[in-house]
Coordinates of N, CA and C and ligand atoms in Angstrom, one line a residue:
M17 N -5.1 -5.9 39.7 CA -5.9 -7.0 39.8 C -6.3 -7.4 41.1
S18 N -7.5 -7.6 41.3 CA -8.1 -8.0 42.7 C -7.5 -9.3 43.3
I19 N -7.7 -9.6 44.5 CA -7.2 -10.9 44.9 C -8.1 -12.0 44.4
K20 N -9.3 -11.7 44.1 CA -10.2 -12.8 43.5 C -9.5 -13.2 42.2
E21 N -9.2 -12.2 41.2 CA -8.5 -12.4 39.9 C -7.3 -13.0 40.1
N22 N -6.5 -12.4 41.0 CA -5.1 -13.3 41.3 C -5.2 -14.7 41.7
L23 N -6.2 -14.8 42.6 CA -6.4 -16.3 43.1 C -6.8 -17.2 41.9
L24 N -7.8 -16.8 41.2 CA -8.1 -17.5 40.0 C -7.1 -17.8 39.1
A25 N -6.4 -16.8 38.7 CA -5.0 -16.9 37.9 C -4.0 -17.8 38.3
V26 N -3.6 -17.7 39.6 CA -2.7 -18.8 40.2 C -3.3 -20.2 40.1
K27 N -4.6 -20.2 40.4 CA -5.0 -21.7 40.4 C -5.0 -22.2 39.1
Q28 N -5.2 -21.5 38.0 CA -5.1 -22.0 36.8 C -3.8 -22.5 36.3
T29 N -2.7 -22.1 37.1 CA -1.4 -22.6 36.8 C -1.0 -23.7 37.8
I30 N -1.8 -24.4 38.6 CA -1.4 -25.3 39.5 C -2.3 -26.4 39.2
P31 N -1.7 -27.7 39.1 CA -2.5 -28.9 38.8 C -3.3 -29.2 39.9
N32 N -4.5 -30.0 39.8 CA -5.4 -30.2 40.9 C -4.5 -31.2 42.0
S33 N -3.7 -31.8 41.6 CA -2.9 -32.8 42.6 C -2.0 -31.8 43.6
V34 N -1.9 -30.7 43.2 CA -1.0 -29.9 44.1 C -1.9 -28.9 45.0
T35 N -1.5 -28.8 46.2 CA -2.3 -28.2 47.3 C -1.8 -26.7 47.3
L36 N -2.9 -25.8 47.2 CA -2.2 -24.5 47.4 C -2.6 -23.9 48.8
V37 N -1.6 -23.4 49.4 CA -1.5 -22.6 50.7 C -1.4 -21.3 50.3
A38 N -2.3 -20.4 50.7 CA -2.5 -19.0 50.4 C -1.8 -18.3 51.5
V39 N -0.6 -17.7 51.2 CA 0.1 -17.2 52.3 C -0.4 -15.7 52.8
S40 N -1.0 -15.6 53.7 CA -1.7 -14.3 54.2 C -1.2 -13.6 55.2
K41 N 0.2 -13.9 55.7 CA 1.0 -13.2 56.6 C 0.9 -11.7 56.4
T42 N 0.9 -10.8 57.3 CA 0.8 -9.5 57.4 C -0.5 -8.9 56.7
K43 N -1.4 -9.8 56.1 CA -2.5 -9.1 55.4 C -3.8 -9.2 56.3
P44 N -4.8 -8.3 56.1 CA -5.8 -8.1 56.9 C -6.8 -9.1 56.8
I45 N -7.6 -9.3 57.8 CA -8.8 -10.2 57.7 C -9.7 -10.2 56.4
S46 N -10.0 -8.9 56.0 CA -10.7 -8.5 54.8 C -10.1 -9.2 53.5
D47 N -8.6 -9.3 53.5 CA -8.1 -10.0 52.3 C -8.4 -11.4 52.3
I48 N -8.1 -12.0 53.5 CA -8.4 -13.3 53.7 C -9.9 -13.8 53.2
Q49 N -10.7 -13.0 53.8 CA -12.1 -13.1 53.6 C -12.3 -13.2 52.0
E50 N -11.7 -12.3 51.3 CA -11.8 -12.3 49.8 C -11.5 -13.6 49.2
A51 N -10.4 -14.1 49.5 CA -9.9 -15.4 49.1 C -10.8 -16.6 49.7
Y52 N -11.3 -16.4 50.8 CA -12.2 -17.5 51.4 C -13.5 -17.3 50.4
D53 N -14.0 -16.3 50.1 CA -15.3 -16.1 49.5 C -15.2 -16.9 48.0
Q54 N -13.8 -16.9 47.6 CA -13.5 -17.6 46.4 C -13.3 -19.2 46.5
G55 N -13.4 -19.7 47.7 CA -13.4 -21.1 48.1 C -12.0 -21.5 48.6
Q56 N -11.2 -20.5 48.8 CA -9.8 -20.9 49.5 C -10.0 -21.2 50.8
R57 N -9.5 -22.4 51.3 CA -9.6 -22.8 52.6 C -8.3 -22.9 53.4
I58 N -7.2 -23.0 52.8 CA -5.9 -23.2 53.4 C -5.2 -21.9 53.5
F59 N -4.8 -21.3 54.6 CA -4.0 -20.2 54.7 C -2.7 -20.4 55.6
G60 N -1.6 -19.8 55.1 CA -0.3 -19.8 55.7 C 0.1 -18.6 56.5
E61 N 0.6 -18.8 57.7 CA 1.0 -17.6 58.3 C 2.4 -17.8 59.0
N62 N 3.2 -16.8 59.2 CA 4.4 -17.1 59.8 C 4.7 -16.6 61.2
R63 N 3.7 -16.0 61.8 CA 3.7 -15.6 63.2 C 2.5 -16.1 63.9
V64 N 2.9 -16.9 65.1 CA 1.8 -17.5 65.9 C 0.8 -16.5 66.5
Q65 N 1.1 -15.4 66.8 CA 0.1 -14.6 67.4 C -1.0 -14.0 66.3
E66 N -0.2 -13.6 65.2 CA -1.2 -13.2 64.1 C -2.0 -14.2 63.6
M67 N -1.4 -15.3 63.4 CA -2.3 -16.6 63.0 C -3.6 -16.8 64.1
T68 N -3.1 -16.8 65.4 CA -4.3 -17.0 66.3 C -5.3 -16.0 66.3
E69 N -4.9 -14.7 66.2 CA -5.9 -13.8 66.0 C -6.9 -14.0 64.8
K70 N -6.2 -14.3 63.8 CA -7.1 -14.5 62.6 C -7.9 -15.7 62.7
W71 N -7.2 -16.9 63.4 CA -8.2 -18.0 63.5 C -9.3 -17.8 64.4
E72 N -9.0 -16.9 65.5 CA -10.3 -16.6 66.3 C -11.5 -15.8 65.5
K73 N -11.0 -15.0 64.6 CA -12.0 -14.1 63.9 C -12.7 -14.9 62.7
M74 N -11.9 -15.8 62.1 CA -12.3 -16.2 60.7 C -13.3 -17.5 61.0
P75 N -14.0 -17.9 59.8 CA -14.8 -19.2 59.8 C -13.8 -20.6 60.4
K76 N -14.5 -21.5 60.9 CA -13.8 -22.5 61.7 C -13.4 -23.7 60.6
D77 N -14.0 -23.5 59.3 CA -13.4 -24.6 58.3 C -12.1 -24.3 57.7
I78 N -11.6 -23.1 58.2 CA -10.2 -22.7 57.5 C -9.0 -23.6 58.2
E79 N -8.2 -24.2 57.3 CA -7.0 -24.8 57.9 C -5.9 -23.9 57.9
W80 N -5.3 -23.6 59.0 CA -4.2 -22.8 59.3 C -2.9 -23.5 59.4
H81 N -2.0 -23.0 58.5 CA -0.7 -23.8 58.2 C 0.5 -22.8 59.0
M82 N 1.2 -23.1 59.7 CA 2.3 -22.4 60.2 C 3.6 -22.6 59.2
I83 N 3.9 -21.7 58.5 CA 5.0 -21.8 57.6 C 6.2 -21.3 58.0
G84 N 6.3 -20.4 59.1 CA 7.5 -19.7 59.3 C 8.4 -20.3 60.4
H85 N 9.5 -19.7 60.8 CA 10.4 -20.3 61.9 C 9.5 -20.2 63.1
L86 N 9.5 -21.2 64.0 CA 8.8 -21.3 65.0 C 9.6 -21.5 66.3
Q87 N 9.2 -20.7 67.3 CA 9.9 -20.7 68.6 C 9.0 -21.7 69.5
R88 N 9.9 -22.5 70.3 CA 9.3 -23.5 71.2 C 8.3 -22.9 72.1
N89 N 8.5 -21.7 72.6 CA 7.5 -21.1 73.5 C 6.2 -20.6 73.0
K90 N 6.1 -20.8 71.6 CA 4.9 -20.1 71.0 C 3.9 -21.3 70.6
V91 N 4.6 -22.6 70.7 CA 3.8 -23.8 70.0 C 2.5 -23.8 70.9
K92 N 2.4 -23.5 72.2 CA 1.2 -23.7 73.1 C 0.2 -22.9 72.6
Y93 N 0.4 -21.8 72.0 CA -0.8 -20.9 71.5 C -1.5 -21.4 70.3
M94 N -0.9 -22.4 69.4 CA -1.6 -22.8 68.2 C -2.0 -24.3 68.3
A95 N -1.5 -24.9 69.3 CA -1.6 -26.4 69.4 C -3.0 -26.9 69.2
E96 N -4.0 -26.0 69.8 CA -5.3 -26.3 69.6 C -5.9 -26.6 68.2
Y97 N -5.4 -25.7 67.4 CA -6.0 -25.6 66.0 C -5.3 -25.6 64.8
V98 N -3.8 -25.7 64.9 CA -3.0 -25.7 63.7 C -3.1 -27.0 63.0
S99 N -3.1 -26.8 61.6 CA -3.5 -27.9 60.7 C -2.2 -28.6 60.2
L100 N -1.2 -27.9 60.0 CA 0.1 -28.3 59.5 C 1.2 -27.4 59.8
V101 N 2.3 -27.9 60.5 CA 3.3 -27.0 60.7 C 4.5 -27.3 59.8
H102 N 4.9 -26.4 58.9 CA 5.7 -26.7 57.9 C 7.2 -26.7 58.3
G103 N 7.5 -25.8 59.3 CA 9.1 -25.6 59.4 C 9.7 -26.2 60.6
V104 N 9.4 -27.4 60.9 CA 10.1 -28.0 62.0 C 11.4 -28.2 61.7
D105 N 12.3 -27.7 62.6 CA 13.8 -27.7 62.2 C 14.7 -28.1 63.4
S106 N 14.0 -28.7 64.3 CA 14.9 -29.4 65.4 C 14.1 -30.4 66.1
P107 N 14.9 -31.4 66.6 CA 14.2 -32.4 67.5 C 13.5 -31.9 68.7
R108 N 14.2 -30.7 69.2 CA 13.5 -30.1 70.4 C 11.9 -29.5 70.1
L109 N 12.0 -28.9 68.9 CA 10.8 -28.4 68.4 C 9.7 -29.3 68.3
L110 N 10.1 -30.4 67.8 CA 9.2 -31.6 67.4 C 8.6 -32.2 68.9
T111 N 9.5 -32.3 69.8 CA 9.3 -32.8 71.1 C 8.1 -31.8 71.8
E112 N 8.4 -30.6 71.6 CA 7.4 -29.5 72.2 C 6.0 -29.6 71.5
I113 N 6.0 -29.8 70.1 CA 4.9 -29.9 69.4 C 4.0 -31.1 69.9
N114 N 4.8 -32.2 70.1 CA 4.1 -33.5 70.6 C 3.6 -33.3 72.0
K115 N 4.2 -32.5 72.9 CA 3.8 -32.2 74.2 C 2.5 -31.3 74.1
Q116 N 2.5 -30.3 73.4 CA 1.4 -29.4 73.4 C 0.2 -30.2 72.6
A117 N 0.4 -30.9 71.7 CA -0.6 -31.7 70.9 C -1.4 -32.5 72.0
E118 N -0.5 -33.1 72.7 CA -1.1 -34.1 73.8 C -2.1 -33.6 74.6
K119 N -1.8 -32.3 75.0 CA -2.7 -31.5 76.0 C -4.1 -31.3 75.4
H120 N -4.0 -31.2 73.9 CA -5.3 -31.0 73.4 C -5.9 -32.3 72.8
N121 N -5.3 -33.5 73.1 CA -5.6 -34.7 72.6 C -5.7 -34.7 71.1
R122 N -4.6 -34.1 70.5 CA -4.5 -34.2 68.9 C -3.3 -34.7 68.5
T123 N -3.4 -35.1 67.3 CA -2.0 -35.5 66.6 C -1.8 -34.2 65.6
I124 N -0.8 -33.7 65.6 CA -0.5 -32.5 64.8 C 0.5 -32.9 63.6
P125 N 0.0 -32.7 62.3 CA 0.8 -33.2 61.3 C 2.1 -32.1 61.1
C126 N 3.2 -32.5 60.9 CA 4.4 -31.8 60.6 C 5.2 -32.0 59.4
L127 N 5.9 -31.1 58.9 CA 6.8 -31.3 57.8 C 8.1 -30.9 58.4
L128 N 9.1 -31.7 58.2 CA 10.5 -31.4 58.5 C 11.1 -30.3 57.5
Q129 N 11.7 -29.4 58.0 CA 12.3 -28.3 57.1 C 13.8 -28.7 56.6
V130 N 14.0 -28.9 55.5 CA 15.4 -29.2 55.0 C 16.1 -28.0 54.6
H131 N 17.2 -28.0 54.6 CA 18.1 -26.8 54.3 C 18.7 -27.3 53.0
I132 N 18.0 -26.6 51.9 CA 18.4 -26.9 50.4 C 19.2 -25.7 49.9
A133 N 18.9 -24.6 50.3 CA 19.5 -23.5 49.7 C 21.1 -23.5 49.9
E134 N 21.7 -23.1 48.7 CA 23.1 -23.1 48.8 C 23.7 -21.9 49.6
E135 N 22.8 -20.9 49.9 CA 23.1 -19.8 50.8 C 23.0 -20.5 52.1
D136 N 23.5 -19.8 53.1 CA 23.3 -20.3 54.5 C 22.5 -19.5 55.4
T137 N 21.7 -18.8 55.0 CA 20.8 -18.0 55.8 C 19.5 -18.8 56.3
K138 N 19.2 -19.8 55.7 CA 17.8 -20.5 56.0 C 18.0 -21.7 57.0
F139 N 16.9 -21.7 57.7 CA 16.8 -22.8 58.7 C 16.7 -24.2 58.1
G140 N 16.9 -25.2 58.9 CA 16.5 -26.5 58.6 C 17.6 -27.5 58.6
F141 N 17.0 -28.8 58.5 CA 18.1 -29.9 58.7 C 19.0 -30.2 57.4
N142 N 20.1 -30.7 57.6 CA 20.8 -31.3 56.4 C 20.2 -32.6 56.4
E143 N 20.8 -33.2 55.2 CA 20.3 -34.7 54.9 C 20.6 -35.7 56.0
E144 N 21.7 -35.6 56.6 CA 22.3 -36.6 57.6 C 21.5 -36.3 58.9
E145 N 21.3 -35.1 59.3 CA 20.4 -34.9 60.6 C 18.9 -35.5 60.3
L146 N 18.5 -35.2 59.1 CA 17.2 -35.6 58.9 C 17.1 -37.0 59.0
L147 N 17.9 -37.8 58.3 CA 17.8 -39.3 58.4 C 17.9 -39.8 59.8
D148 N 18.9 -39.2 60.5 CA 19.0 -39.5 62.1 C 17.7 -39.4 62.8
L149 N 17.1 -38.2 62.4 CA 15.7 -38.0 63.2 C 14.8 -39.0 62.8
V150 N 14.5 -39.2 61.5 CA 13.4 -39.9 61.1 C 13.6 -41.6 61.5
R151 N 14.8 -41.8 61.7 CA 15.2 -43.2 62.0 C 15.3 -43.7 63.5
N152 N 15.4 -42.4 64.2 CA 15.6 -42.4 65.6 C 14.3 -43.2 66.3
E153 N 14.5 -44.2 67.1 CA 13.5 -45.1 67.7 C 12.7 -44.1 68.8
N154 N 13.4 -43.0 69.4 CA 12.7 -42.2 70.4 C 11.4 -41.5 69.6
F155 N 11.6 -41.0 68.5 CA 10.7 -40.4 67.8 C 9.6 -41.1 67.5
K156 N 9.6 -42.4 67.4 CA 8.5 -43.2 67.2 C 7.5 -43.2 68.3
L157 N 8.0 -42.8 69.5 CA 7.5 -42.6 70.8 C 6.5 -41.3 70.8
H158 N 6.7 -40.5 70.0 CA 6.1 -39.2 69.9 C 4.7 -39.6 69.2
K159 N 3.7 -39.8 70.0 CA 2.3 -40.2 69.4 C 1.5 -39.1 69.0
N160 N 1.9 -37.9 69.4 CA 0.9 -36.7 69.1 C 1.5 -35.7 68.0
V161 N 2.5 -36.3 67.3 CA 3.0 -35.7 66.1 C 3.1 -36.6 64.9
K162 N 2.8 -36.3 63.8 CA 3.0 -37.1 62.6 C 3.7 -36.5 61.4
I163 N 4.8 -37.0 61.4 CA 5.8 -36.4 60.3 C 5.2 -37.0 58.9
V164 N 4.6 -35.8 58.1 CA 4.0 -36.2 56.9 C 4.9 -35.9 55.5
G165 N 6.0 -35.2 55.9 CA 6.8 -35.0 54.7 C 7.8 -33.9 55.0
L166 N 8.2 -33.3 53.8 CA 9.5 -32.3 53.9 C 8.9 -31.0 53.4
M167 N 9.7 -30.0 53.8 CA 9.4 -28.5 53.3 C 10.9 -27.9 53.2
G168 N 10.9 -27.0 52.0 CA 12.2 -26.5 51.8 C 12.0 -25.2 51.1
M169 N 12.9 -24.3 51.1 CA 13.0 -23.0 50.4 C 14.2 -23.0 49.6
A170 N 14.1 -22.6 48.4 CA 15.3 -22.5 47.4 C 16.0 -21.1 47.8
T171 N 17.2 -21.1 47.3 CA 17.8 -19.7 47.4 C 17.1 -18.7 46.7
F172 N 17.1 -17.4 47.4 CA 16.6 -16.4 46.8 C 17.5 -15.8 45.8
T173 N 17.2 -16.2 44.4 CA 18.2 -15.9 43.4 C 17.4 -15.8 42.1
E174 N 18.1 -15.0 41.0 CA 17.5 -15.0 39.7 C 18.0 -16.3 38.8
N175 N 18.9 -16.9 39.7 CA 19.6 -18.2 38.8 C 18.6 -19.4 39.0
M176 N 17.7 -19.6 38.0 CA 16.7 -20.5 38.0 C 17.2 -21.9 38.0
D177 N 18.5 -22.2 37.4 CA 19.2 -23.5 37.2 C 19.4 -23.8 38.7
Q178 N 20.0 -22.9 39.4 CA 20.3 -23.2 41.0 C 19.0 -23.5 41.7
V179 N 17.8 -22.7 41.6 CA 16.6 -23.2 42.2 C 16.3 -24.5 41.8
R180 N 16.2 -24.8 40.5 CA 15.8 -26.1 40.0 C 16.7 -27.3 40.7
R181 N 18.0 -27.0 40.7 CA 18.8 -28.0 41.4 C 18.5 -28.3 42.8
E182 N 18.1 -27.1 43.6 CA 17.9 -27.2 45.0 C 16.7 -28.0 45.1
F183 N 15.7 -27.7 44.3 CA 14.3 -28.4 44.3 C 14.6 -29.9 43.9
K184 N 15.3 -30.1 43.3 CA 15.5 -31.6 42.6 C 16.2 -32.3 44.0
S185 N 17.2 -31.7 44.7 CA 17.7 -32.4 45.6 C 16.7 -32.7 46.8
L186 N 15.9 -31.8 47.0 CA 14.7 -32.1 48.0 C 13.8 -33.0 47.6
Q187 N 13.6 -33.1 46.4 CA 12.6 -34.1 45.8 C 13.3 -35.4 46.1
S188 N 14.4 -35.7 45.6 CA 15.0 -37.0 45.7 C 15.3 -37.5 47.3
L189 N 15.4 -36.6 48.1 CA 15.4 -36.9 49.5 C 13.9 -37.4 50.0
Y190 N 13.0 -36.6 49.6 CA 11.7 -36.9 49.9 C 11.4 -38.3 49.4
L191 N 11.5 -38.6 48.1 CA 11.2 -39.9 47.5 C 12.0 -41.0 48.3
K192 N 13.1 -40.8 48.7 CA 13.9 -41.9 49.3 C 13.0 -42.1 50.8
L193 N 12.8 -41.1 51.6 CA 12.0 -41.3 52.7 C 10.6 -41.8 52.6
K194 N 9.9 -41.3 51.4 CA 8.6 -41.8 51.2 C 8.5 -43.3 50.9
S195 N 9.6 -43.8 50.4 CA 9.6 -45.4 50.1 C 9.8 -46.1 51.4
E196 N 10.2 -45.2 52.5 CA 10.3 -46.0 53.8 C 9.2 -45.7 54.7
Y197 N 8.4 -44.6 54.6 CA 7.5 -44.2 55.6 C 6.2 -43.8 54.9
A198 N 5.3 -44.7 55.1 CA 3.8 -44.7 54.5 C 3.2 -43.2 54.7
D199 N 3.6 -42.6 56.0 CA 3.0 -41.4 56.2 C 3.4 -40.3 55.3
F200 N 4.4 -40.4 54.8 CA 5.0 -39.3 53.7 C 4.1 -39.1 52.5
T201 N 3.5 -37.9 52.6 CA 2.5 -37.6 51.6 C 2.8 -36.2 51.0
T202 N 3.6 -35.5 51.8 CA 3.6 -33.9 51.3 C 5.0 -33.4 51.1
L203 N 5.1 -32.8 50.0 CA 6.6 -32.1 49.8 C 6.1 -30.6 49.5
S204 N 6.6 -29.8 50.6 CA 6.1 -28.5 50.4 C 7.2 -27.5 49.8
M205 N 7.2 -27.3 48.6 CA 8.2 -26.3 48.0 C 7.6 -25.6 47.0
G206 N 7.9 -24.3 46.9 CA 7.5 -23.3 45.9 C 6.7 -22.2 46.5
M207 N 7.3 -21.0 46.1 CA 6.6 -19.6 46.4 C 6.4 -18.9 45.2
S208 N 5.9 -17.7 45.4 CA 5.3 -16.9 44.2 C 6.4 -17.0 43.0
G209 N 7.7 -16.8 43.3 CA 8.7 -16.5 42.3 C 9.3 -17.7 41.8
D210 N 8.8 -19.0 42.4 CA 9.6 -20.2 41.9 C 8.6 -21.6 41.8
Y211 N 7.4 -21.2 42.1 CA 6.4 -22.4 42.3 C 6.3 -23.2 41.0
Q212 N 6.4 -22.7 39.8 CA 6.2 -23.4 38.5 C 7.4 -24.3 38.5
I213 N 8.6 -24.0 38.9 CA 9.8 -24.9 38.7 C 9.7 -25.9 39.9
A214 N 9.1 -25.6 41.1 CA 8.9 -26.5 42.1 C 8.0 -27.6 41.7
I215 N 6.9 -27.1 41.1 CA 5.9 -28.2 40.6 C 6.5 -29.2 39.6
E216 N 7.2 -28.6 38.6 CA 7.9 -29.3 37.6 C 9.0 -30.3 38.5
E217 N 9.4 -29.9 39.5 CA 10.4 -30.9 40.3 C 9.6 -31.8 41.5
G218 N 8.3 -31.9 41.4 CA 7.6 -32.8 42.1 C 7.0 -32.2 43.5
S219 N 6.9 -31.0 43.6 CA 6.1 -30.3 44.9 C 4.7 -30.8 44.8
T220 N 4.2 -31.2 45.9 CA 2.8 -31.5 46.3 C 2.1 -30.3 46.9
M221 N 2.7 -29.3 47.4 CA 2.2 -28.2 48.0 C 2.9 -27.0 47.8
V222 N 2.3 -26.0 47.4 CA 3.0 -24.8 47.1 C 2.4 -23.7 48.1
R223 N 3.3 -22.7 48.5 CA 2.9 -21.8 49.6 C 3.0 -20.3 48.7
I224 N 1.9 -19.7 48.5 CA 2.0 -18.6 47.6 C 1.3 -17.3 48.3
G225 N 2.1 -16.3 48.4 CA 1.7 -15.1 49.3 C 1.5 -13.9 48.1
S226 N 2.5 -13.4 47.7 CA 2.4 -11.9 46.9 C 1.7 -12.2 45.6
S227 N 1.7 -13.3 45.0 CA 1.1 -13.4 43.7 C -0.5 -13.5 43.9
I228 N -0.9 -13.6 45.1 CA -2.4 -13.6 45.4 C -2.8 -12.4 46.1
F229 N -2.0 -12.0 47.1 CA -2.3 -10.8 47.8 C -1.6 -9.5 47.6
G230 N -0.8 -9.7 46.7 CA 0.1 -8.6 46.5 C 1.2 -8.3 47.2
C231 N 2.0 -7.3 47.0 CA 3.3 -7.1 47.8 C 3.1 -7.0 49.3
R232 N 3.9 -7.5 50.1 CA 3.8 -7.0 51.5 C 4.9 -5.9 51.8
N233 N 4.4 -5.0 52.8 CA 5.4 -3.9 53.2 C 6.6 -4.3 53.9
Ligands
PLP19 C1 6.2 -15.5 53.0 C2 6.6 -17.0 52.7 C3 6.0 -17.7 51.5 C4 5.3 -16.7 50.5 O1 6.1 -15.8 49.8 P1 5.6 -15.2 48.4 O2 6.8 -14.9 47.7 O3 4.9 -14.1 48.8 O4 4.8 -16.1 47.6 C5 6.2 -19.0 51.4 N1 7.0 -19.6 52.3 C6 7.4 -19.1 53.4 C7 8.1 -20.0 54.3 C8 7.2 -17.9 53.6 O5 7.7 -17.3 54.7

């Protein structure tokens, strides 16, 4: 199937209320263009340099989302244009995003990454660290970042009960914070292999790569 057909097929399985991030990491401009020609405007990348090269070459109405683990020294390269940073996993990273956003006179929307996987290989805050951060008065002074929700990745496993359980725990944390913070609008969870479950468990934003663009090498 072509990218166009894949994209249409994926979109048919996603409610209108859920935002689709087409994850184009490692894929060439020509692939992104094909999805763009089908109306897709939100793309996710996990490397700043690659994303910046694509941003330079592609139409400027694309929203670029940084979905990967982010190093603080790379933030400056994307601060001018990035639309949403999904993987904020430390207070120092948030402080750096704030600093670089200020230089460009912008407010950068961010999602805090929560460690939901029962396996311990993934980045992110645990619940206690997360609550400490959002309730910390110092962070209210960060005027150039806006925390708009949470992001999480389930364990990579065939056990869909486990995946569902992890998504449920993320959603309950999200709803708890959403009741306190009006800015909370986004729960980013679900990838090609598990997005249907994520949507059932309340995801508002799915990040889908291989089901649209095919396997990555
Ligand atoms: C690569 C990646 C995705 C997309 O994965 P697929 O399985 O190809 O859909 C989603 N989220 C993150 C954080 C990723 O790194």
